[in-house]
């Protein structure tokens, strides 16, 4: 049985070289940021590997909990992808992601949904119905994960070519066109990596996108800069200044990152610096903003609850940043 699990891990887990900055051709700001981003990638792949090998979600949890605090969320994101891939490739109802969310993964629900989006990018479209994302509010994070994956692995097309799907087919019930916006949030988050956490490079990349896409791109980058880190306080101030009218979008993304870190009990120093710069408050306070603005009606409509939530968070920061 152990040999079967080892084989499954080798077959399903991407090569670690795929996360190397030199292999990806991403901008290198300095060795420190390069090491950070590669550690993030390695932590993601570690979580993916634990999920590929473990007989159950509970068995993977023990190994996921050993990942250092700063990087544990990325490991759970990888586990979300790994278990989603397994669910998509097996007959019957999905059970692995559901099991992960039923345990300690509940604290990492945002990252796990994003990880399901990575799986969406890797499994055949005919199997997307096997992807487990039952919450009508949070399911949009799957598309954030999809956008990140595409920008990370198909950078020329999605980042430098500004490619956008003419009509993304998921979720089938719509609303039409909103999927592209959430994918853009994932592209913006990935651009923090593509740009090597260099705020000048990231804003330069964003300036090449059509103006109507930049709010979502900046929101994604604000999330990444807060959750992953990689820029000091002075650079974050410059990022906020260069964002111009999109400062509030940076703040909204930063607050999302704060909510994810606080819920999982993974707050570290760079999170506090980022939320102070982008949101004008502590990480705990920024997380509370995401709690008090949570929509009571989580179902869809002309404007998805997820977008209403984002708008309500952004409104809390009007005049603050």
mmCIF file of C-alpha atoms in Angstrom:
data_model
loop_
_atom_site.group_PDB
_atom_site.id
_atom_site.type_symbol
_atom_site.label_atom_id
_atom_site.label_comp_id
_atom_site.label_asym_id
_atom_site.label_seq_id
_atom_site.Cartn_x
_atom_site.Cartn_y
_atom_site.Cartn_z
ATOM 1 C CA UNK A 1 0.000 0.000 0.000
ATOM 2 C CA UNK A 2 2.845 2.374 0.826
ATOM 3 C CA UNK A 3 4.445 1.714 -2.561
ATOM 4 C CA UNK A 4 1.123 2.520 -4.238
ATOM 5 C CA UNK A 5 0.943 5.850 -2.403
ATOM 6 C CA UNK A 6 4.536 6.624 -3.346
ATOM 7 C CA UNK A 7 3.766 5.878 -6.987
ATOM 8 C CA UNK A 8 0.654 8.066 -6.896
ATOM 9 C CA UNK A 9 2.667 10.928 -5.456
ATOM 10 C CA UNK A 10 5.352 10.641 -8.125
ATOM 11 C CA UNK A 11 2.762 10.514 -10.885
ATOM 12 C CA UNK A 12 0.601 13.400 -9.662
ATOM 13 C CA UNK A 13 3.088 15.853 -8.154
ATOM 14 C CA UNK A 14 4.647 18.487 -10.457
ATOM 15 C CA UNK A 15 8.423 18.760 -10.537
ATOM 16 C CA UNK A 16 9.911 21.205 -8.006
ATOM 17 C CA UNK A 17 11.781 22.893 -10.856
ATOM 18 C CA UNK A 18 8.460 24.326 -12.065
ATOM 19 C CA UNK A 19 8.536 26.735 -9.120
ATOM 20 C CA UNK A 20 12.063 28.001 -9.728
ATOM 21 C CA UNK A 21 12.122 31.673 -10.656
ATOM 22 C CA UNK A 22 14.814 31.136 -13.291
ATOM 23 C CA UNK A 23 12.759 28.385 -14.931
ATOM 24 C CA UNK A 24 9.645 30.553 -14.946
ATOM 25 C CA UNK A 25 11.582 33.534 -16.311
ATOM 26 C CA UNK A 26 10.179 35.869 -13.653
ATOM 27 C CA UNK A 27 11.769 39.168 -12.690
ATOM 28 C CA UNK A 28 14.358 38.903 -9.913
ATOM 29 C CA UNK A 29 14.421 41.880 -7.572
ATOM 30 C CA UNK A 30 17.044 40.427 -5.253
ATOM 31 C CA UNK A 31 18.102 37.083 -3.828
ATOM 32 C CA UNK A 32 15.955 37.498 -0.725
ATOM 33 C CA UNK A 33 12.715 37.891 -2.677
ATOM 34 C CA UNK A 34 13.723 35.083 -5.030
ATOM 35 C CA UNK A 35 14.261 32.753 -2.080
ATOM 36 C CA UNK A 36 10.920 33.776 -0.594
ATOM 37 C CA UNK A 37 8.962 33.087 -3.768
ATOM 38 C CA UNK A 38 10.687 29.767 -4.330
ATOM 39 C CA UNK A 39 9.936 28.751 -0.729
ATOM 40 C CA UNK A 40 6.288 29.615 -1.321
ATOM 41 C CA UNK A 41 6.329 27.382 -4.397
ATOM 42 C CA UNK A 42 8.091 24.570 -2.569
ATOM 43 C CA UNK A 43 5.576 24.776 0.289
ATOM 44 C CA UNK A 44 2.697 24.574 -2.184
ATOM 45 C CA UNK A 45 4.206 21.505 -3.819
ATOM 46 C CA UNK A 46 4.854 19.921 -0.428
ATOM 47 C CA UNK A 47 1.166 20.245 0.398
ATOM 48 C CA UNK A 48 0.247 18.907 -3.025
ATOM 49 C CA UNK A 49 2.514 15.929 -2.468
ATOM 50 C CA UNK A 50 1.035 15.201 0.949
ATOM 51 C CA UNK A 51 -2.426 15.156 -0.654
ATOM 52 C CA UNK A 52 -1.277 12.962 -3.532
ATOM 53 C CA UNK A 53 0.201 10.398 -1.176
ATOM 54 C CA UNK A 54 -2.181 10.389 1.810
ATOM 55 C CA UNK A 55 -4.925 7.751 1.993
ATOM 56 C CA UNK A 56 -7.283 10.309 3.575
ATOM 57 C CA UNK A 57 -7.471 14.047 4.171
ATOM 58 C CA UNK A 58 -7.021 13.461 7.900
ATOM 59 C CA UNK A 59 -3.759 11.640 7.239
ATOM 60 C CA UNK A 60 -2.438 14.618 5.264
ATOM 61 C CA UNK A 61 -3.346 17.111 8.001
ATOM 62 C CA UNK A 62 -0.617 15.980 10.358
ATOM 63 C CA UNK A 63 2.078 16.694 7.770
ATOM 64 C CA UNK A 64 0.479 19.967 6.666
ATOM 65 C CA UNK A 65 0.551 21.202 10.247
ATOM 66 C CA UNK A 66 4.336 20.775 10.375
ATOM 67 C CA UNK A 67 4.923 23.399 7.662
ATOM 68 C CA UNK A 68 6.298 26.664 9.162
ATOM 69 C CA UNK A 69 3.665 29.250 10.058
ATOM 70 C CA UNK A 70 4.535 31.708 7.306
ATOM 71 C CA UNK A 71 4.170 29.092 4.578
ATOM 72 C CA UNK A 72 1.526 26.722 5.973
ATOM 73 C CA UNK A 73 -1.327 28.371 4.091
ATOM 74 C CA UNK A 74 0.447 27.703 0.802
ATOM 75 C CA UNK A 75 0.789 24.038 1.753
ATOM 76 C CA UNK A 76 -2.959 23.831 2.367
ATOM 77 C CA UNK A 77 -3.505 25.521 -0.993
ATOM 78 C CA UNK A 78 -1.381 22.825 -2.604
ATOM 79 C CA UNK A 79 -3.281 20.139 -0.723
ATOM 80 C CA UNK A 80 -6.525 21.631 -2.019
ATOM 81 C CA UNK A 81 -5.226 21.220 -5.543
ATOM 82 C CA UNK A 82 -3.898 17.726 -4.934
ATOM 83 C CA UNK A 83 -7.115 16.412 -3.440
ATOM 84 C CA UNK A 84 -9.203 18.173 -6.109
ATOM 85 C CA UNK A 85 -7.172 16.478 -8.844
ATOM 86 C CA UNK A 86 -7.750 13.122 -7.173
ATOM 87 C CA UNK A 87 -11.475 13.827 -6.902
ATOM 88 C CA UNK A 88 -11.657 14.817 -10.554
ATOM 89 C CA UNK A 89 -9.872 11.708 -11.763
ATOM 90 C CA UNK A 90 -11.863 9.143 -9.790
ATOM 91 C CA UNK A 91 -15.400 7.877 -10.397
ATOM 92 C CA UNK A 92 -18.151 8.666 -7.925
ATOM 93 C CA UNK A 93 -18.817 11.697 -5.776
ATOM 94 C CA UNK A 94 -15.932 13.972 -4.718
ATOM 95 C CA UNK A 95 -14.795 13.214 -1.198
ATOM 96 C CA UNK A 96 -11.186 14.254 -0.635
ATOM 97 C CA UNK A 97 -11.636 18.056 -0.687
ATOM 98 C CA UNK A 98 -14.810 17.679 1.357
ATOM 99 C CA UNK A 99 -12.829 15.694 3.905
ATOM 100 C CA UNK A 100 -10.088 18.307 4.008
ATOM 101 C CA UNK A 101 -12.609 21.085 4.635
ATOM 102 C CA UNK A 102 -14.331 19.043 7.318
ATOM 103 C CA UNK A 103 -11.155 18.947 9.386
ATOM 104 C CA UNK A 104 -8.381 21.417 10.078
ATOM 105 C CA UNK A 105 -8.680 22.608 6.516
ATOM 106 C CA UNK A 106 -11.760 24.603 7.543
ATOM 107 C CA UNK A 107 -9.404 27.247 8.929
ATOM 108 C CA UNK A 108 -7.753 27.411 5.492
ATOM 109 C CA UNK A 109 -10.973 27.387 3.464
ATOM 110 C CA UNK A 110 -9.969 30.355 1.293
ATOM 111 C CA UNK A 111 -6.657 28.814 0.314
ATOM 112 C CA UNK A 112 -8.230 25.408 -0.341
ATOM 113 C CA UNK A 113 -10.816 26.883 -2.696
ATOM 114 C CA UNK A 114 -7.997 28.637 -4.543
ATOM 115 C CA UNK A 115 -6.195 25.298 -4.733
ATOM 116 C CA UNK A 116 -9.284 23.757 -6.337
ATOM 117 C CA UNK A 117 -8.883 26.438 -9.019
ATOM 118 C CA UNK A 118 -5.357 25.198 -9.735
ATOM 119 C CA UNK A 119 -6.857 21.762 -10.279
ATOM 120 C CA UNK A 120 -9.413 23.240 -12.671
ATOM 121 C CA UNK A 121 -6.522 24.378 -14.850
ATOM 122 C CA UNK A 122 -5.008 20.891 -14.906
ATOM 123 C CA UNK A 123 -7.937 18.473 -15.334
ATOM 124 C CA UNK A 124 -10.123 17.997 -18.425
ATOM 125 C CA UNK A 125 -13.096 20.358 -18.658
ATOM 126 C CA UNK A 126 -15.451 17.372 -18.765
ATOM 127 C CA UNK A 127 -14.357 16.623 -15.173
ATOM 128 C CA UNK A 128 -14.953 20.104 -13.743
ATOM 129 C CA UNK A 129 -18.260 18.879 -12.378
ATOM 130 C CA UNK A 130 -16.250 16.741 -9.948
ATOM 131 C CA UNK A 131 -14.579 19.767 -8.367
ATOM 132 C CA UNK A 132 -15.926 20.370 -4.876
ATOM 133 C CA UNK A 133 -16.757 24.024 -4.223
ATOM 134 C CA UNK A 134 -20.218 24.066 -2.648
ATOM 135 C CA UNK A 135 -20.270 27.521 -1.031
ATOM 136 C CA UNK A 136 -21.943 29.949 -3.490
ATOM 137 C CA UNK A 137 -20.023 32.850 -1.952
ATOM 138 C CA UNK A 138 -16.539 31.349 -1.853
ATOM 139 C CA UNK A 139 -16.730 29.276 -5.038
ATOM 140 C CA UNK A 140 -15.531 32.330 -6.979
ATOM 141 C CA UNK A 141 -12.152 31.821 -5.316
ATOM 142 C CA UNK A 142 -11.800 28.770 -7.551
ATOM 143 C CA UNK A 143 -11.543 31.156 -10.497
ATOM 144 C CA UNK A 144 -9.007 33.268 -8.618
ATOM 145 C CA UNK A 145 -6.902 30.120 -8.347
ATOM 146 C CA UNK A 146 -7.437 29.345 -12.017
ATOM 147 C CA UNK A 147 -6.298 32.851 -12.987
ATOM 148 C CA UNK A 148 -3.211 32.574 -10.807
ATOM 149 C CA UNK A 149 -2.285 29.246 -12.378
ATOM 150 C CA UNK A 150 -2.666 30.532 -15.921
ATOM 151 C CA UNK A 151 -0.641 33.672 -15.242
ATOM 152 C CA UNK A 152 2.043 31.691 -13.413
ATOM 153 C CA UNK A 153 2.475 28.952 -16.017
ATOM 154 C CA UNK A 154 1.340 30.763 -19.187
ATOM 155 C CA UNK A 155 2.811 34.147 -18.375
ATOM 156 C CA UNK A 156 3.389 35.405 -21.900
ATOM 157 C CA UNK A 157 -0.229 34.834 -22.863
ATOM 158 C CA UNK A 158 -2.070 35.910 -19.724
ATOM 159 C CA UNK A 159 0.233 38.584 -18.281
ATOM 160 C CA UNK A 160 2.220 40.106 -21.137
ATOM 161 C CA UNK A 161 -0.391 39.272 -23.778
ATOM 162 C CA UNK A 162 -3.292 40.335 -21.499
ATOM 163 C CA UNK A 163 -5.342 37.385 -22.766
ATOM 164 C CA UNK A 164 -8.943 37.163 -21.589
ATOM 165 C CA UNK A 165 -11.394 34.351 -22.239
ATOM 166 C CA UNK A 166 -14.227 35.443 -24.532
ATOM 167 C CA UNK A 167 -16.709 33.625 -22.285
ATOM 168 C CA UNK A 168 -15.528 31.425 -19.444
ATOM 169 C CA UNK A 169 -17.827 28.387 -19.092
ATOM 170 C CA UNK A 170 -17.800 28.041 -15.285
ATOM 171 C CA UNK A 171 -19.948 28.358 -13.280
ATOM 172 C CA UNK A 172 -22.641 27.502 -15.786
ATOM 173 C CA UNK A 173 -25.289 29.603 -14.033
ATOM 174 C CA UNK A 174 -23.289 32.812 -14.441
ATOM 175 C CA UNK A 175 -23.665 35.695 -14.235
ATOM 176 C CA UNK A 176 -22.150 36.165 -17.657
ATOM 177 C CA UNK A 177 -18.854 38.020 -17.640
ATOM 178 C CA UNK A 178 -18.126 38.002 -13.916
ATOM 179 C CA UNK A 179 -15.846 34.989 -14.145
ATOM 180 C CA UNK A 180 -13.352 37.053 -16.135
ATOM 181 C CA UNK A 181 -13.138 39.595 -13.347
ATOM 182 C CA UNK A 182 -12.283 36.998 -10.719
ATOM 183 C CA UNK A 183 -9.747 35.402 -13.050
ATOM 184 C CA UNK A 184 -8.177 38.865 -13.322
ATOM 185 C CA UNK A 185 -7.868 38.968 -9.544
ATOM 186 C CA UNK A 186 -5.874 35.746 -9.739
ATOM 187 C CA UNK A 187 -3.763 37.178 -12.556
ATOM 188 C CA UNK A 188 -3.055 40.222 -10.425
ATOM 189 C CA UNK A 189 -2.064 38.014 -7.506
ATOM 190 C CA UNK A 190 0.273 36.002 -9.731
ATOM 191 C CA UNK A 191 1.804 39.173 -11.139
ATOM 192 C CA UNK A 192 3.214 39.864 -7.670
ATOM 193 C CA UNK A 193 5.271 36.702 -8.284
ATOM 194 C CA UNK A 194 5.933 37.375 -11.966
ATOM 195 C CA UNK A 195 7.227 40.811 -11.023
ATOM 196 C CA UNK A 196 9.426 39.358 -8.297
ATOM 197 C CA UNK A 197 7.696 41.454 -5.562
ATOM 198 C CA UNK A 198 9.173 44.540 -7.242
ATOM 199 C CA UNK A 199 6.407 47.142 -6.977
ATOM 200 C CA UNK A 200 7.745 49.202 -9.863
ATOM 201 C CA UNK A 201 7.803 46.168 -12.141
ATOM 202 C CA UNK A 202 4.328 45.069 -11.054
ATOM 203 C CA UNK A 203 2.767 48.481 -11.672
ATOM 204 C CA UNK A 204 4.527 48.678 -15.030
ATOM 205 C CA UNK A 205 2.942 45.367 -16.026
ATOM 206 C CA UNK A 206 -0.496 46.531 -14.878
ATOM 207 C CA UNK A 207 -0.207 49.733 -16.890
ATOM 208 C CA UNK A 208 -0.197 47.662 -20.099
ATOM 209 C CA UNK A 209 -3.634 46.192 -19.300
ATOM 210 C CA UNK A 210 -6.848 47.943 -20.358
ATOM 211 C CA UNK A 211 -7.897 50.443 -17.711
ATOM 212 C CA UNK A 212 -11.138 48.607 -16.892
ATOM 213 C CA UNK A 213 -9.193 45.521 -15.758
ATOM 214 C CA UNK A 214 -6.792 47.233 -13.378
ATOM 215 C CA UNK A 215 -9.026 47.417 -10.304
ATOM 216 C CA UNK A 216 -9.211 43.628 -10.121
ATOM 217 C CA UNK A 217 -5.511 43.259 -10.888
ATOM 218 C CA UNK A 218 -4.563 45.616 -8.057
ATOM 219 C CA UNK A 219 -6.913 43.823 -5.672
ATOM 220 C CA UNK A 220 -5.142 40.555 -6.427
ATOM 221 C CA UNK A 221 -1.724 42.108 -5.994
ATOM 222 C CA UNK A 222 -2.773 43.683 -2.691
ATOM 223 C CA UNK A 223 -3.746 40.234 -1.466
ATOM 224 C CA UNK A 224 -0.435 38.709 -2.553
ATOM 225 C CA UNK A 225 1.692 41.514 -1.158
ATOM 226 C CA UNK A 226 -0.032 41.116 2.200
ATOM 227 C CA UNK A 227 -0.303 37.330 2.376
ATOM 228 C CA UNK A 228 3.021 36.306 0.797
ATOM 229 C CA UNK A 229 5.083 39.413 1.554
ATOM 230 C CA UNK A 230 8.344 40.249 -0.168
ATOM 231 C CA UNK A 231 8.356 44.055 0.017
ATOM 232 C CA UNK A 232 9.435 46.284 2.882
ATOM 233 C CA UNK A 233 7.362 49.145 4.286
ATOM 234 C CA UNK A 234 8.871 51.787 2.026
ATOM 235 C CA UNK A 235 8.174 49.706 -1.078
ATOM 236 C CA UNK A 236 4.597 49.062 0.045
ATOM 237 C CA UNK A 237 4.059 52.800 0.478
ATOM 238 C CA UNK A 238 5.372 53.299 -3.048
ATOM 239 C CA UNK A 239 3.043 50.589 -4.328
ATOM 240 C CA UNK A 240 0.084 52.301 -2.689
ATOM 241 C CA UNK A 241 1.106 55.656 -4.123
ATOM 242 C CA UNK A 242 1.616 54.284 -7.622
ATOM 243 C CA UNK A 243 -1.758 52.549 -7.481
ATOM 244 C CA UNK A 244 -3.415 55.970 -7.568
ATOM 245 C CA UNK A 245 -7.178 55.565 -7.786
ATOM 246 C CA UNK A 246 -6.758 51.844 -7.150
ATOM 247 C CA UNK A 247 -5.534 52.285 -3.568
ATOM 248 C CA UNK A 248 -8.899 51.113 -2.307
ATOM 249 C CA UNK A 249 -8.563 47.962 -4.425
ATOM 250 C CA UNK A 250 -5.185 47.249 -2.853
ATOM 251 C CA UNK A 251 -6.844 47.674 0.536
ATOM 252 C CA UNK A 252 -9.684 45.312 -0.337
ATOM 253 C CA UNK A 253 -7.240 42.612 -1.431
ATOM 254 C CA UNK A 254 -5.102 43.219 1.639
ATOM 255 C CA UNK A 255 -8.138 42.784 3.877
ATOM 256 C CA UNK A 256 -8.937 39.477 2.172
ATOM 257 C CA UNK A 257 -5.396 38.319 2.947
ATOM 258 C CA UNK A 258 -5.807 39.463 6.542
ATOM 259 C CA UNK A 259 -9.016 37.474 6.850
ATOM 260 C CA UNK A 260 -7.320 34.345 5.537
ATOM 261 C CA UNK A 261 -4.313 34.727 7.846
ATOM 262 C CA UNK A 262 -6.379 35.489 10.952
ATOM 263 C CA UNK A 263 -8.858 32.667 10.380
ATOM 264 C CA UNK A 264 -5.993 30.190 10.069
ATOM 265 C CA UNK A 265 -4.027 31.624 13.011
ATOM 266 C CA UNK A 266 -1.053 32.325 10.751
ATOM 267 C CA UNK A 267 -0.450 36.058 11.214
ATOM 268 C CA UNK A 268 3.228 37.031 10.919
ATOM 269 C CA UNK A 269 5.109 40.317 10.920
ATOM 270 C CA UNK A 270 4.903 41.230 7.256
ATOM 271 C CA UNK A 271 1.107 40.880 7.338
ATOM 272 C CA UNK A 272 0.925 43.618 9.970
ATOM 273 C CA UNK A 273 3.166 45.945 7.973
ATOM 274 C CA UNK A 274 1.114 45.486 4.809
ATOM 275 C CA UNK A 275 -2.300 46.034 6.376
ATOM 276 C CA UNK A 276 -1.051 49.146 8.144
ATOM 277 C CA UNK A 277 0.157 50.558 4.822
ATOM 278 C CA UNK A 278 -2.757 49.470 2.623
ATOM 279 C CA UNK A 279 -5.657 49.525 5.093
ATOM 280 C CA UNK A 280 -4.468 51.897 7.810
ATOM 281 C CA UNK A 281 -5.107 49.306 10.522
ATOM 282 C CA UNK A 282 -3.803 46.128 12.088
ATOM 283 C CA UNK A 283 -4.227 42.726 10.479
ATOM 284 C CA UNK A 284 -6.835 41.758 13.078
ATOM 285 C CA UNK A 285 -8.796 44.941 12.407
ATOM 286 C CA UNK A 286 -8.616 44.450 8.638
ATOM 287 C CA UNK A 287 -9.842 40.885 9.088
ATOM 288 C CA UNK A 288 -12.760 42.160 11.146
ATOM 289 C CA UNK A 289 -13.782 44.377 8.216
ATOM 290 C CA UNK A 290 -14.192 41.240 6.097
ATOM 291 C CA UNK A 291 -16.307 39.668 8.844
ATOM 292 C CA UNK A 292 -18.730 42.561 9.397
ATOM 293 C CA UNK A 293 -19.285 43.049 5.665
ATOM 294 C CA UNK A 294 -19.976 39.370 4.950
ATOM 295 C CA UNK A 295 -23.200 39.166 2.912
ATOM 296 C CA UNK A 296 -26.146 37.548 4.662
ATOM 297 C CA UNK A 297 -27.451 36.353 1.312
ATOM 298 C CA UNK A 298 -24.691 34.159 -0.115
ATOM 299 C CA UNK A 299 -26.584 33.175 -3.250
ATOM 300 C CA UNK A 300 -26.139 34.600 -6.713
ATOM 301 C CA UNK A 301 -28.024 37.244 -8.625
ATOM 302 C CA UNK A 302 -27.283 40.017 -11.057
ATOM 303 C CA UNK A 303 -24.360 40.924 -8.790
ATOM 304 C CA UNK A 304 -22.836 37.870 -7.091
ATOM 305 C CA UNK A 305 -22.628 37.917 -3.315
ATOM 306 C CA UNK A 306 -18.853 37.650 -3.648
ATOM 307 C CA UNK A 307 -18.727 40.922 -5.580
ATOM 308 C CA UNK A 308 -21.103 42.618 -3.136
ATOM 309 C CA UNK A 309 -18.758 41.510 -0.378
ATOM 310 C CA UNK A 310 -15.745 42.978 -2.168
ATOM 311 C CA UNK A 311 -17.578 46.253 -2.778
ATOM 312 C CA UNK A 312 -18.626 46.499 0.864
ATOM 313 C CA UNK A 313 -15.051 45.913 2.023
ATOM 314 C CA UNK A 314 -13.712 48.510 -0.411
ATOM 315 C CA UNK A 315 -16.296 51.032 0.826
ATOM 316 C CA UNK A 316 -14.919 50.658 4.351
ATOM 317 C CA UNK A 317 -11.564 51.944 3.142
ATOM 318 C CA UNK A 318 -12.785 54.927 1.147
ATOM 319 C CA UNK A 319 -11.041 57.966 2.574
ATOM 320 C CA UNK A 320 -8.640 55.852 4.668
ATOM 321 C CA UNK A 321 -6.048 55.135 1.998
#
